XYZ file of C-alpha atoms in Angstrom:
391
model
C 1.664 22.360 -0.624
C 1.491 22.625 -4.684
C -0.770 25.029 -5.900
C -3.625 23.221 -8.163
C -3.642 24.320 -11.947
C -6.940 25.667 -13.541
C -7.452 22.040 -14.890
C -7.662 20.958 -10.783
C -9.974 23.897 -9.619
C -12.002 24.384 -12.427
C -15.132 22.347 -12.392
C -16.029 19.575 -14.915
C -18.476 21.479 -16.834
C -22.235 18.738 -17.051
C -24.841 19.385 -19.672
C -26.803 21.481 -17.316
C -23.397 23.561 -17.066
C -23.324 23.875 -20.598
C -26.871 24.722 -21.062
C -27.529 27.442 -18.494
C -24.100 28.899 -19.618
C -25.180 28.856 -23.393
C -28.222 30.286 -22.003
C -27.215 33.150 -20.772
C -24.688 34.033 -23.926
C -27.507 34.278 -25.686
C -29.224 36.462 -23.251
C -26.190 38.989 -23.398
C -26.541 38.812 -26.726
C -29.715 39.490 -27.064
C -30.006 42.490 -24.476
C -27.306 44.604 -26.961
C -27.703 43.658 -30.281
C -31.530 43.905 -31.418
C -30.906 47.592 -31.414
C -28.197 47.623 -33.612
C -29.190 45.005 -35.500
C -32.208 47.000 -36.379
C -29.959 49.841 -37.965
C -27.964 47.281 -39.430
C -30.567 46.007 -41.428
C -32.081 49.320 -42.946
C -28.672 51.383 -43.289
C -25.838 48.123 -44.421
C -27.599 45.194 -44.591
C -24.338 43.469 -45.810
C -23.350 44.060 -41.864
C -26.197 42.263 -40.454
C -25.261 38.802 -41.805
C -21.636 39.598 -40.923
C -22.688 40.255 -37.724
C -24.510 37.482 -37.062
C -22.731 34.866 -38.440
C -19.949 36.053 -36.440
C -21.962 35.823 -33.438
C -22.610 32.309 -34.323
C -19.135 31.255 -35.021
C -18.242 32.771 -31.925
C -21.383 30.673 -30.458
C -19.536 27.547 -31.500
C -16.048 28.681 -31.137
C -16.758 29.812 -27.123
C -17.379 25.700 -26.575
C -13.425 25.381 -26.944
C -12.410 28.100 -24.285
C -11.617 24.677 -21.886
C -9.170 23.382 -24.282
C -7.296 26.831 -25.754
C -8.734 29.211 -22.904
C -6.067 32.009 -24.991
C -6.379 31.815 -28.415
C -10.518 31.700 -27.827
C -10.739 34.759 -25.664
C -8.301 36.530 -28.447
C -10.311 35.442 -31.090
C -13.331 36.542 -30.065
C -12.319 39.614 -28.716
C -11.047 40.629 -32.269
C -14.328 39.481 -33.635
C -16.656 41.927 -30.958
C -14.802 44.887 -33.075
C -16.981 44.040 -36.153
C -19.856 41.618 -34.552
C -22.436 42.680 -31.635
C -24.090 39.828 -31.587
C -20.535 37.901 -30.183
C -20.783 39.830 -27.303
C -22.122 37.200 -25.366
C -19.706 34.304 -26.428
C -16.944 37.109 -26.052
C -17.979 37.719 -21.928
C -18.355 34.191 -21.577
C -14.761 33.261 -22.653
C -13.184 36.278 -21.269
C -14.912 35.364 -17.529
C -13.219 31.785 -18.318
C -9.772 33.084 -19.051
C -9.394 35.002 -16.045
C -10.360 32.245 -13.808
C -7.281 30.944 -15.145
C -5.752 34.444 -13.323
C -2.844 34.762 -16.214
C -1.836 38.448 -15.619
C -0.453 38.904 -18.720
C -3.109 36.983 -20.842
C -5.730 38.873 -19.055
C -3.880 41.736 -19.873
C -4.194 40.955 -23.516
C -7.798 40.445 -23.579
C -8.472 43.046 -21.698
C -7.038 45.755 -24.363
C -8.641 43.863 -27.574
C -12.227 44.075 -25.826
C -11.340 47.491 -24.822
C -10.338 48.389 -28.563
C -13.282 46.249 -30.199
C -15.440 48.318 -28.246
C -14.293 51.709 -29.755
C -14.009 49.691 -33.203
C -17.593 48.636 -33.459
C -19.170 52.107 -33.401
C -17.338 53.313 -36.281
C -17.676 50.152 -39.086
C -21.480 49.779 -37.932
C -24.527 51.852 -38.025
C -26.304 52.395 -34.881
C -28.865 54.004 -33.587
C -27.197 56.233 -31.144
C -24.029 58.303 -32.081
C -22.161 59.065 -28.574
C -18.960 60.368 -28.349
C -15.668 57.874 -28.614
C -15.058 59.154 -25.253
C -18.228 57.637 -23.464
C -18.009 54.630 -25.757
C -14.392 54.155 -23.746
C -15.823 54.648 -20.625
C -18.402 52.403 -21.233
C -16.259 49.843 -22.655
C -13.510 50.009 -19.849
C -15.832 49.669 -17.110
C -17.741 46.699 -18.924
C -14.242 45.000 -19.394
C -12.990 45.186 -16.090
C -16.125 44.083 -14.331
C -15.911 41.030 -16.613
C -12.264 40.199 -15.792
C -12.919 41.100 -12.415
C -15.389 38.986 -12.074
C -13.686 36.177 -13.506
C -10.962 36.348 -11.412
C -12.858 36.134 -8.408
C -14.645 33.074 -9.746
C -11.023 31.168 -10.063
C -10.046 32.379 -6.582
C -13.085 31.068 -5.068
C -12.634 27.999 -6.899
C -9.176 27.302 -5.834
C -10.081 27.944 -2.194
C -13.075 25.718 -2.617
C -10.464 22.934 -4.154
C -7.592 23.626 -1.400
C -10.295 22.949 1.587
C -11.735 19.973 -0.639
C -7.934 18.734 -0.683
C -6.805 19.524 2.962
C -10.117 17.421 3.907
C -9.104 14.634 2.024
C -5.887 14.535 2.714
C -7.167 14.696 6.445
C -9.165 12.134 6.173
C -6.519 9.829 4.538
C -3.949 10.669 7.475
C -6.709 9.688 10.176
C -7.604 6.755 7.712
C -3.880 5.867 7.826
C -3.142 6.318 11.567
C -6.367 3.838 12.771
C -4.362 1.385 10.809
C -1.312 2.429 12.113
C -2.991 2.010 15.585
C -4.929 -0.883 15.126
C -1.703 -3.002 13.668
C 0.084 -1.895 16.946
C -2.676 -2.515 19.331
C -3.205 -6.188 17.146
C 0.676 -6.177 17.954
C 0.568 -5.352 20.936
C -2.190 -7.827 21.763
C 0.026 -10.944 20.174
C 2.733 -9.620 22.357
C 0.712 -9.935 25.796
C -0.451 -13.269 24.607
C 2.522 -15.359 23.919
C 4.024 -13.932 27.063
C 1.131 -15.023 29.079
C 0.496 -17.778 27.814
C 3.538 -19.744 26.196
C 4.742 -20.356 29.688
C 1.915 -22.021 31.072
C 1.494 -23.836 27.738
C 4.668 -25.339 27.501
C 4.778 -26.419 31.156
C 1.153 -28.593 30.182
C 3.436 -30.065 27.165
C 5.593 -30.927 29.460
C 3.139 -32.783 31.840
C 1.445 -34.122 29.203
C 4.551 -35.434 27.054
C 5.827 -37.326 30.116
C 3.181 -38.979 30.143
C 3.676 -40.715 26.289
C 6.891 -41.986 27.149
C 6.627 -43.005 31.170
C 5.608 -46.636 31.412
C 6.538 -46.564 35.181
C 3.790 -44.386 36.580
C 1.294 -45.843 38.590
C -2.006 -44.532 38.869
C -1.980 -42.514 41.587
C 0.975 -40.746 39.518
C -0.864 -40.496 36.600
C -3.727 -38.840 38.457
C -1.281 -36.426 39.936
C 0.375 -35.188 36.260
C -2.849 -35.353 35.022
C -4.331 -32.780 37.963
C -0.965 -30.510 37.984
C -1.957 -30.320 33.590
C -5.897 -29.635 34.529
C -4.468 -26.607 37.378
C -2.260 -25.267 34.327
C -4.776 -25.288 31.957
C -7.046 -23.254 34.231
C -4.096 -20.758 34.736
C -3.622 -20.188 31.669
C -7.414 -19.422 31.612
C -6.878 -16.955 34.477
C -3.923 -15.242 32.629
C -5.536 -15.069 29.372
C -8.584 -13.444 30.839
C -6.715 -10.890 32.860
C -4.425 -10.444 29.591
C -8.101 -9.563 27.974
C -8.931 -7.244 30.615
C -6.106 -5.071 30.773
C -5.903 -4.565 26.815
C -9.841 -3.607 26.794
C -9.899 0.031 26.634
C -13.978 1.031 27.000
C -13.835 1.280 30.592
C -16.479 -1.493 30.570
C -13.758 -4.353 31.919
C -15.204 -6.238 35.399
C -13.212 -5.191 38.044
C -12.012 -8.506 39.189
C -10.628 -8.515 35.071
C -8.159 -5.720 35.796
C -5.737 -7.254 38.047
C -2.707 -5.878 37.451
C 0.038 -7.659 35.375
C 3.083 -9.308 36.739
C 5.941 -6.942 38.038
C 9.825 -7.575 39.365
C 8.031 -8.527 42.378
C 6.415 -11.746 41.295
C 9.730 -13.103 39.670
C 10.350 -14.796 43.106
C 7.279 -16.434 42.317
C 8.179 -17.469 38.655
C 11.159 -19.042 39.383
C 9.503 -21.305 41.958
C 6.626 -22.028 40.018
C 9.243 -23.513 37.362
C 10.962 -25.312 40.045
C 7.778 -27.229 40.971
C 7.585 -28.335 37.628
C 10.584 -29.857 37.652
C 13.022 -26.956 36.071
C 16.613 -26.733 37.925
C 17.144 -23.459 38.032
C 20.382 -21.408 40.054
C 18.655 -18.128 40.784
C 20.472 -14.674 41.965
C 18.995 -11.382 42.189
C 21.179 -8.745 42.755
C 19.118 -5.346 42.342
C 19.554 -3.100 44.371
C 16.410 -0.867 45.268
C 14.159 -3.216 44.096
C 11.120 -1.949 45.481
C 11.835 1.920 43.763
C 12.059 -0.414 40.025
C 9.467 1.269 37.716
C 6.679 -0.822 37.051
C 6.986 -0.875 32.940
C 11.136 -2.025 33.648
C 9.622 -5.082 36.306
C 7.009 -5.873 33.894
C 9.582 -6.471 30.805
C 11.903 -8.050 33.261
C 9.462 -10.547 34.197
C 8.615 -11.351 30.842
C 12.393 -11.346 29.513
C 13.001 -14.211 32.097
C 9.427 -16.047 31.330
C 10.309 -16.444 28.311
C 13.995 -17.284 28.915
C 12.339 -19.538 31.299
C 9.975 -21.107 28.486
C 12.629 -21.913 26.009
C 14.936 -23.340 28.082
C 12.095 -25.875 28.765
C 11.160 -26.406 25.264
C 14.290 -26.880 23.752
C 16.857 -27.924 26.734
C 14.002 -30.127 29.670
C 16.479 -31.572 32.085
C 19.595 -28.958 31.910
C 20.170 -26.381 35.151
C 19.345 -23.100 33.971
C 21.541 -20.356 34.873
C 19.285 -16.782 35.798
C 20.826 -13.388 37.271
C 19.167 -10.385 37.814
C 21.023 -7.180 38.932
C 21.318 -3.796 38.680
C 20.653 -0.533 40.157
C 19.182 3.228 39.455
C 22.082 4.095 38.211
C 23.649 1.102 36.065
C 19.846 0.294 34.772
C 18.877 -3.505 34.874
C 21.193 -6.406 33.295
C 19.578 -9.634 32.865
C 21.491 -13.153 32.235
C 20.281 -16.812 31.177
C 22.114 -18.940 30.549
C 21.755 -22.663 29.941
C 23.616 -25.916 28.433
C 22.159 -26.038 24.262
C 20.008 -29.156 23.437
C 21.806 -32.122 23.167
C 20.890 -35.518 20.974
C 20.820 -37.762 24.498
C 18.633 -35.095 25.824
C 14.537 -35.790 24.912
C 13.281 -32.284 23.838
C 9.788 -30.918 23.888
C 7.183 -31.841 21.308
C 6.004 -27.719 21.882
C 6.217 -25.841 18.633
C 8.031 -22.512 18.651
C 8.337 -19.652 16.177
C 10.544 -17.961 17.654
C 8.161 -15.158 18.206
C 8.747 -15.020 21.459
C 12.385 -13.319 21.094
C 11.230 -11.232 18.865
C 8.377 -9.873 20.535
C 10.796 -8.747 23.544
C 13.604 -7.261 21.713
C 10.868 -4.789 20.264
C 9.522 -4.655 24.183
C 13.005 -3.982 25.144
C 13.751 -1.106 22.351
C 10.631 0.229 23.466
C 11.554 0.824 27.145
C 15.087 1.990 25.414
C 17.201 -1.600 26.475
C 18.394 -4.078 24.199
C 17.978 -7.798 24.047
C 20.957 -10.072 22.213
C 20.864 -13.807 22.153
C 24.552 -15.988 21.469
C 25.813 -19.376 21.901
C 29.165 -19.868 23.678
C 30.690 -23.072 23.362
C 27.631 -25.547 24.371
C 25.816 -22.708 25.982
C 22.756 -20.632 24.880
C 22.931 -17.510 26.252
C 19.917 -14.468 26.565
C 21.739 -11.221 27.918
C 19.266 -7.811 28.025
C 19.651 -4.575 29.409
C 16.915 -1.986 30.291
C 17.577 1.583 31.645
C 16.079 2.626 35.070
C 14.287 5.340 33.831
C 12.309 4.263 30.624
């Protein structure tokens, strides 16, 4: 990760920033000058209003230390040679430039304090006369605490902003991967649902479009279509409400909701359903070890030929559908369907399509590691997939 630059880590300085930090320049200030100032004003009075309206310069120049952090601290470092009363402004923008935790800048400012402090002492009266050595002393511990402490300030502030950052980012990512999750779960919920459902729906088009262009049916015929749409339409209802119940994930679902979904096992049953509807369909399973199939490869079986099954009736009603099955642990599971394209003599189904449904299964099918390819071959459509044994 990029390290953040003072400009990131350093806080945005409020009035109430500004005014306890102004505050307390002018209580460093004030602890070491009054003494001085004192002697200043009986022994070179000239010197008192040099040193003060240094220390007021470097009042107003210490607002700038944001903006040229350097050439401030420099400044008034040169300046606490001849001015006590800047000591205050001086520690304020020397703490500043060391949060910045420039070696070589600190470096800098650290030696003009240092020499300002054995400066002072000898162009201004004061009221004690120590010895340049304890004046060094003095001066070298006082400058180092100050840098010192600065320096800790920026390091605490760039930990404070990394953890601030790594939160944030961490809250994006999880932010980003409920999206990601609820977009596949939405997907995965439209996936369910056309399968389930565009079967049973396009067998009560069926029904019910035969009856807007028979004129032969009697009554008792009519009664019959009408009862085979009203047993559809409440199997769809079944399918949509077990579809409902195995997507629900709180553990809250009725039992009689969680029935499982269709496997390789119920494609017997499939295929005859479509039969009774009046599909002609020439039917061959050759898998071998059908009962040791994994449930998720049966499942997307099933649904490959459903809706194989469902198109065939939507866009070809009347033609003999072509469907083979085989396979084995070993070779993985093939699946063929194959039926005669639409036709102008031929009088289609008024069921819209998408063409969803394809789609939705080659994604099933790359997701259980298979393939699913769709071609027309002379006056053939054609629906070939392939799933491995082992998903």
């Amino acid at each position: 990760m990029q390290e953040p630059t003072p400009e990131q880590y350093n806080p945005p300085l409020t009035w109430r920033s500004h005014a306890w930090r102004t505050a307390l320049v002018l209580a460093i200030s004030a602890a070491l000058w009054p003494p001085t100032a004192a002697a200043q004003w009986h022994q070179a009075r000239a010197m008192f209003w040099v040193d003060l309206t240094l220390g007021l310069f470097s009042l107003a120049l210490s607002f700038y230390r944001r903006r040229w952090p350097f050439p401030v601290a420099v400044v008034l470092s040169v300046l606490g040679a001849f001015s006590l009363s800047s000591s205050g402004p001086g520690v304020l923008a020397a703490v500043s430039l060391a949060t910045r935790r420039q070696v070589w800048q600190i470096v800098v400012v650290g030696f003009l304090s240092l020499v300002g402090a054995l400066v002072f002492p000898a162009v201004s009266p004061s009221v004690t006369s120590s010895p340049w050595v304890i004046n060094l002393a003095f001066g070298l511990v006082f400058t180092v605490a100050v840098l010192v402490w600065g320096m800790y300030l920026g390091s605490r502030r760039e930990l404070m902003w990394t953890l601030r950052d790594r939160a944030e980012r961490a809250e994006a990512e999880q932010e980003l991967r409920v999206d990601q999750a609820r977009s596949t779960e939405r997907a995965r919920i439209a996936r369910e649902m056309h399968d389930v459902l565009a079967h049973r729906i396009s067998l009560i088009s069926m029904h019910a479009g035969a009856l807007t262009y028979r004129t032969d049916l009697s009554a008792d015929a009519m009664r019959e279509t009408a009862e085979l749409i009203q047993t559809k339409a409440h199997e769809a209802l079944t399918d949509l409400r077990q579809v409902l119940g195995v997507l629900r994930s709180d553990g809250a679902t009725a039992a009689g909701q969680r029935e499982p979904q269709p496997t390789f096992e119920d494609l017997d049953d499939l295929v005859r359903e479509a039969e009774q509807s009046g599909m002609r369909i020439q039917y061959a399973d050759r898998v071998l070890d059908a009962v040791e199939m994994p449930e998720r490869v049966g499942r997307t079986t099933y649904r490959i030929v459903q809706e194989g099954l469902t198109n065939a009736r939507k866009h070809a009603p009347g033609v003999t559908v072509l469907v083979q099955v085989g396979g084995s642990p070993a070779d993985g599971v093939s699946i063929t369907i194959r039926n005669p394209a639409r036709s102008n003599h031929h009088n289609g189904s008024r069921t819209p399509g998408a063409g969803l449904g394809l789609v939705g299964l080659g994604e099933r099918a790359k997701l259980a590691g298979g393939r699913l390819e769709t071609r027309r071959t002379g006056g053939s459509f054609e629906l070939t997939g392939w799933l491995p044994w082992t998903p």
